[in-house]
mmCIF file of C-alpha atoms and ligand atoms in Angstrom:
data_model
loop_
_atom_site.group_PDB
_atom_site.id
_atom_site.type_symbol
_atom_site.label_atom_id
_atom_site.label_comp_id
_atom_site.label_asym_id
_atom_site.label_seq_id
_atom_site.Cartn_x
_atom_site.Cartn_y
_atom_site.Cartn_z
ATOM 1 C CA UNK A 1371 110.893 127.730 -104.569
ATOM 2 C CA UNK A 1372 112.532 126.801 -101.382
ATOM 3 C CA UNK A 1373 111.706 123.100 -101.988
ATOM 4 C CA UNK A 1374 114.107 123.097 -104.888
ATOM 5 C CA UNK A 1375 116.846 123.700 -102.301
ATOM 6 C CA UNK A 1376 115.951 120.605 -100.322
ATOM 7 C CA UNK A 1377 116.745 118.280 -103.264
ATOM 8 C CA UNK A 1378 120.218 117.330 -103.660
ATOM 9 C CA UNK A 1379 121.667 116.017 -107.030
ATOM 10 C CA UNK A 1380 124.688 113.884 -107.395
ATOM 11 C CA UNK A 1381 127.205 115.448 -109.697
ATOM 12 C CA UNK A 1382 129.536 113.165 -111.600
ATOM 13 C CA UNK A 1383 132.548 114.322 -113.684
ATOM 14 C CA UNK A 1384 132.626 113.542 -117.375
ATOM 15 C CA UNK A 1385 133.792 109.957 -116.658
ATOM 16 C CA UNK A 1386 130.990 109.347 -114.088
ATOM 17 C CA UNK A 1387 132.965 109.716 -110.841
ATOM 18 C CA UNK A 1388 131.105 111.378 -108.120
ATOM 19 C CA UNK A 1389 132.632 114.751 -107.398
ATOM 20 C CA UNK A 1390 129.958 116.784 -105.550
ATOM 21 C CA UNK A 1391 126.482 117.014 -104.201
ATOM 22 C CA UNK A 1392 124.562 119.939 -105.662
ATOM 23 C CA UNK A 1393 121.294 121.694 -104.919
ATOM 24 C CA UNK A 1394 118.590 120.901 -107.483
ATOM 25 C CA UNK A 1395 118.444 124.573 -108.577
ATOM 26 C CA UNK A 1396 122.219 124.827 -109.293
ATOM 27 C CA UNK A 1397 122.261 121.411 -111.005
ATOM 28 C CA UNK A 1398 119.389 122.370 -113.265
ATOM 29 C CA UNK A 1399 121.124 125.594 -114.062
ATOM 30 C CA UNK A 1400 124.248 123.695 -115.102
ATOM 31 C CA UNK A 1401 121.973 121.607 -117.412
ATOM 32 C CA UNK A 1402 120.208 124.594 -118.870
ATOM 33 C CA UNK A 1403 123.572 126.141 -119.683
ATOM 34 C CA UNK A 1404 124.878 122.987 -121.399
ATOM 35 C CA UNK A 1405 127.533 122.483 -118.649
ATOM 36 C CA UNK A 1406 126.004 119.246 -117.533
ATOM 37 C CA UNK A 1407 123.584 116.531 -118.691
ATOM 38 C CA UNK A 1408 120.974 114.619 -116.706
ATOM 39 C CA UNK A 1409 121.648 110.980 -116.122
ATOM 40 C CA UNK A 1410 118.675 108.744 -115.822
ATOM 41 C CA UNK A 1411 119.624 106.584 -112.880
ATOM 42 C CA UNK A 1412 117.547 103.586 -114.086
ATOM 43 C CA UNK A 1413 118.738 103.402 -117.661
ATOM 44 C CA UNK A 1414 122.059 105.353 -117.465
ATOM 45 C CA UNK A 1415 120.970 107.296 -120.522
ATOM 46 C CA UNK A 1416 122.070 110.882 -120.616
ATOM 47 C CA UNK A 1417 119.865 113.919 -121.589
ATOM 48 C CA UNK A 1418 120.185 117.490 -122.425
ATOM 49 C CA UNK A 1419 117.446 119.585 -120.765
ATOM 50 C CA UNK A 1420 115.353 119.502 -124.001
ATOM 51 C CA UNK A 1421 115.687 115.826 -124.274
ATOM 52 C CA UNK A 1422 114.824 115.460 -120.639
ATOM 53 C CA UNK A 1423 111.729 117.566 -121.036
ATOM 54 C CA UNK A 1424 110.643 115.591 -124.082
ATOM 55 C CA UNK A 1425 111.017 112.192 -122.251
ATOM 56 C CA UNK A 1426 110.340 112.939 -118.583
ATOM 57 C CA UNK A 1427 107.537 115.440 -118.429
ATOM 58 C CA UNK A 1428 103.938 114.809 -118.284
ATOM 59 C CA UNK A 1429 100.934 117.090 -118.414
ATOM 60 C CA UNK A 1430 100.088 118.701 -115.039
ATOM 61 C CA UNK A 1431 96.707 116.905 -114.914
ATOM 62 C CA UNK A 1432 98.327 113.490 -114.475
ATOM 63 C CA UNK A 1433 98.854 111.804 -111.128
ATOM 64 C CA UNK A 1434 102.481 111.641 -110.143
ATOM 65 C CA UNK A 1435 104.468 111.320 -106.916
ATOM 66 C CA UNK A 1436 104.800 114.958 -106.275
ATOM 67 C CA UNK A 1437 108.055 114.953 -104.467
ATOM 68 C CA UNK A 1438 109.709 113.358 -107.555
ATOM 69 C CA UNK A 1439 108.409 116.096 -109.799
ATOM 70 C CA UNK A 1440 108.914 119.811 -110.492
ATOM 71 C CA UNK A 1441 105.594 121.409 -111.283
ATOM 72 C CA UNK A 1442 105.439 124.135 -113.913
ATOM 73 C CA UNK A 1443 102.275 125.752 -115.133
ATOM 74 C CA UNK A 1444 101.395 122.949 -117.554
ATOM 75 C CA UNK A 1445 103.816 120.143 -116.760
ATOM 76 C CA UNK A 1446 105.207 117.854 -114.188
ATOM 77 C CA UNK A 1447 108.839 117.318 -114.828
ATOM 78 C CA UNK A 1448 110.742 114.524 -113.219
ATOM 79 C CA UNK A 1449 113.374 116.062 -110.963
ATOM 80 C CA UNK A 1450 116.956 115.087 -112.046
ATOM 81 C CA UNK A 1451 118.841 113.083 -109.342
ATOM 82 C CA UNK A 1452 122.157 112.685 -111.091
ATOM 83 C CA UNK A 1453 123.968 114.946 -113.534
ATOM 84 C CA UNK A 1454 127.222 114.548 -115.429
ATOM 85 C CA UNK A 1455 129.421 117.490 -116.258
ATOM 86 C CA UNK A 1456 129.961 117.934 -119.945
ATOM 87 C CA UNK A 1457 133.603 118.888 -119.745
ATOM 88 C CA UNK A 1458 135.336 118.274 -116.565
ATOM 89 C CA UNK A 1459 137.118 114.943 -116.506
ATOM 90 C CA UNK A 1460 139.438 115.739 -113.629
ATOM 91 C CA UNK A 1461 140.043 112.677 -111.554
ATOM 92 C CA UNK A 1462 139.317 113.130 -107.935
ATOM 93 C CA UNK A 1463 142.184 111.824 -105.958
ATOM 94 C CA UNK A 1464 141.413 109.070 -103.658
ATOM 95 C CA UNK A 1465 143.377 110.910 -100.955
ATOM 96 C CA UNK A 1466 141.768 114.186 -100.293
ATOM 97 C CA UNK A 1467 144.186 116.876 -99.132
ATOM 98 C CA UNK A 1468 143.797 117.807 -95.542
ATOM 99 C CA UNK A 1469 141.698 120.874 -94.708
ATOM 100 C CA UNK A 1470 140.031 122.309 -91.671
ATOM 101 C CA UNK A 1471 136.649 122.316 -93.547
ATOM 102 C CA UNK A 1472 137.286 118.653 -94.387
ATOM 103 C CA UNK A 1473 137.852 117.808 -90.773
ATOM 104 C CA UNK A 1474 134.482 119.531 -89.954
ATOM 105 C CA UNK A 1475 132.739 117.439 -92.534
ATOM 106 C CA UNK A 1476 134.453 114.161 -91.658
ATOM 107 C CA UNK A 1477 133.558 114.612 -88.043
ATOM 108 C CA UNK A 1478 130.008 115.580 -88.930
ATOM 109 C CA UNK A 1479 130.257 118.927 -87.022
ATOM 110 C CA UNK A 1480 130.638 117.128 -83.714
ATOM 111 C CA UNK A 1481 133.330 117.560 -81.062
ATOM 112 C CA UNK A 1482 135.340 114.284 -81.035
ATOM 113 C CA UNK A 1483 135.632 114.431 -77.312
ATOM 114 C CA UNK A 1484 132.214 115.316 -76.087
ATOM 115 C CA UNK A 1485 130.054 114.922 -79.229
ATOM 116 C CA UNK A 1486 128.692 118.483 -78.779
ATOM 117 C CA UNK A 1487 127.635 120.020 -82.103
ATOM 118 C CA UNK A 1488 129.830 122.786 -83.007
ATOM 119 C CA UNK A 1489 129.030 125.621 -85.408
ATOM 120 C CA UNK A 1490 131.492 126.106 -88.217
ATOM 121 C CA UNK A 1491 132.483 129.484 -87.150
ATOM 122 C CA UNK A 1492 133.193 128.231 -83.612
ATOM 123 C CA UNK A 1493 135.160 125.073 -84.739
ATOM 124 C CA UNK A 1494 138.666 124.382 -83.473
ATOM 125 C CA UNK A 1495 140.895 121.703 -84.594
ATOM 126 C CA UNK A 1496 142.643 119.728 -81.954
ATOM 127 C CA UNK A 1497 146.035 118.085 -82.594
ATOM 128 C CA UNK A 1498 145.902 114.824 -80.758
ATOM 129 C CA UNK A 1499 149.656 114.787 -80.409
ATOM 130 C CA UNK A 1500 150.073 118.449 -79.775
ATOM 131 C CA UNK A 1501 152.098 120.519 -82.315
ATOM 132 C CA UNK A 1502 154.444 121.490 -79.423
ATOM 133 C CA UNK A 1503 155.512 117.878 -79.251
ATOM 134 C CA UNK A 1504 155.900 117.455 -82.938
ATOM 135 C CA UNK A 1505 152.302 116.497 -83.831
ATOM 136 C CA UNK A 1506 151.504 117.038 -87.447
ATOM 137 C CA UNK A 1507 148.652 118.774 -89.070
ATOM 138 C CA UNK A 1508 147.071 115.898 -90.966
ATOM 139 C CA UNK A 1509 143.896 113.733 -91.113
ATOM 140 C CA UNK A 1510 144.989 111.275 -88.571
ATOM 141 C CA UNK A 1511 146.364 113.724 -86.049
ATOM 142 C CA UNK A 1512 143.586 116.226 -86.122
ATOM 143 C CA UNK A 1513 139.935 116.143 -84.933
ATOM 144 C CA UNK A 1514 137.115 118.659 -84.521
ATOM 145 C CA UNK A 1515 136.902 119.892 -80.948
ATOM 146 C CA UNK A 1516 134.629 122.312 -79.250
ATOM 147 C CA UNK A 1517 136.402 125.305 -77.739
ATOM 148 C CA UNK A 1518 135.819 123.975 -74.092
ATOM 149 C CA UNK A 1519 137.428 120.550 -74.887
ATOM 150 C CA UNK A 1520 140.264 122.135 -76.899
ATOM 151 C CA UNK A 1521 141.029 124.391 -74.037
ATOM 152 C CA UNK A 1522 140.790 121.621 -71.443
ATOM 153 C CA UNK A 1523 143.167 119.328 -73.497
ATOM 154 C CA UNK A 1524 145.587 122.131 -74.358
ATOM 155 C CA UNK A 1525 149.107 120.840 -74.930
ATOM 156 C CA UNK A 1526 148.610 117.413 -73.539
ATOM 157 C CA UNK A 1527 147.487 113.930 -74.834
ATOM 158 C CA UNK A 1528 143.936 112.951 -74.314
ATOM 159 C CA UNK A 1529 144.775 110.237 -71.678
ATOM 160 C CA UNK A 1530 146.856 112.680 -69.760
ATOM 161 C CA UNK A 1531 143.776 114.801 -69.002
ATOM 162 C CA UNK A 1532 141.322 111.918 -68.737
ATOM 163 C CA UNK A 1533 139.812 112.594 -72.112
ATOM 164 C CA UNK A 1534 138.797 110.121 -74.779
ATOM 165 C CA UNK A 1535 138.271 110.353 -78.510
ATOM 166 C CA UNK A 1536 134.892 109.021 -79.653
ATOM 167 C CA UNK A 1537 136.459 107.661 -82.800
ATOM 168 C CA UNK A 1538 139.983 107.434 -84.267
ATOM 169 C CA UNK A 1539 140.442 109.958 -86.876
ATOM 170 C CA UNK A 1540 140.983 108.715 -90.360
ATOM 171 C CA UNK A 1541 141.915 109.807 -93.913
ATOM 172 C CA UNK A 1542 138.528 110.221 -95.688
ATOM 173 C CA UNK A 1543 137.870 109.444 -99.301
ATOM 174 C CA UNK A 1544 136.435 112.228 -101.378
ATOM 175 C CA UNK A 1545 133.264 110.238 -101.608
ATOM 176 C CA UNK A 1546 132.922 109.868 -97.762
ATOM 177 C CA UNK A 1547 133.368 113.605 -97.489
ATOM 178 C CA UNK A 1548 130.843 114.473 -100.053
ATOM 179 C CA UNK A 1549 128.247 112.034 -98.738
ATOM 180 C CA UNK A 1550 128.698 113.104 -95.156
ATOM 181 C CA UNK A 1551 125.418 114.100 -93.593
ATOM 182 C CA UNK A 1552 123.586 113.419 -96.902
ATOM 183 C CA UNK A 1553 120.576 111.069 -97.023
ATOM 184 C CA UNK A 1554 121.766 108.956 -100.007
ATOM 185 C CA UNK A 1555 118.874 108.354 -102.406
ATOM 186 C CA UNK A 1556 118.675 104.816 -103.969
ATOM 187 C CA UNK A 1557 119.138 106.456 -107.277
ATOM 188 C CA UNK A 1558 122.728 107.380 -106.435
ATOM 189 C CA UNK A 1559 123.871 103.919 -105.424
ATOM 190 C CA UNK A 1560 125.006 102.672 -108.871
ATOM 191 C CA UNK A 1561 127.326 105.660 -109.070
ATOM 192 C CA UNK A 1562 128.981 105.332 -105.710
ATOM 193 C CA UNK A 1563 131.769 102.938 -104.573
ATOM 194 C CA UNK A 1564 130.494 100.045 -102.505
HETATM 195 ZN ZN1 LIG B 743 133.844 119.070 -76.726
#
């Protein structure tokens, strides 16, 4: 069943704004339990699980593109790619609140000075303008740093120690954060901002 976990489903709120990427197993679970519906990314029709089975399953002796289907004993069922939550209509703010985890996602798990990959548990957040000089904890003053670079920079500005940021830090949108590091399938495009 591990293949189920390699497939990622775009989760929309009730008014079709992208709010999360979800493993296929979890997304299907939400649909089974009536908490979400499947969205057909071609026709924009929505389906309960029973409706999806009725429309999007074929007998297992058919030829299908296997990666697009789940195989049961007797059926190939088209894998859902997009689901919409039945109840939650919360509006995801454009401005995502600052968080350490968000810094990690925005910076793709790479130290913003040396580009070294940093494990989540080893991450440090570097304040570009150090806190000791009044630097704030926010999206534009904080970057992911490896322990070595953070230690080397310490309470100084990057140029004071001959260091350089690989990219200016920025305030990410929720969509940028949720799509970070995800291979975006074509089926999701109509549901995403340009
Ligand atoms: Zn580094």
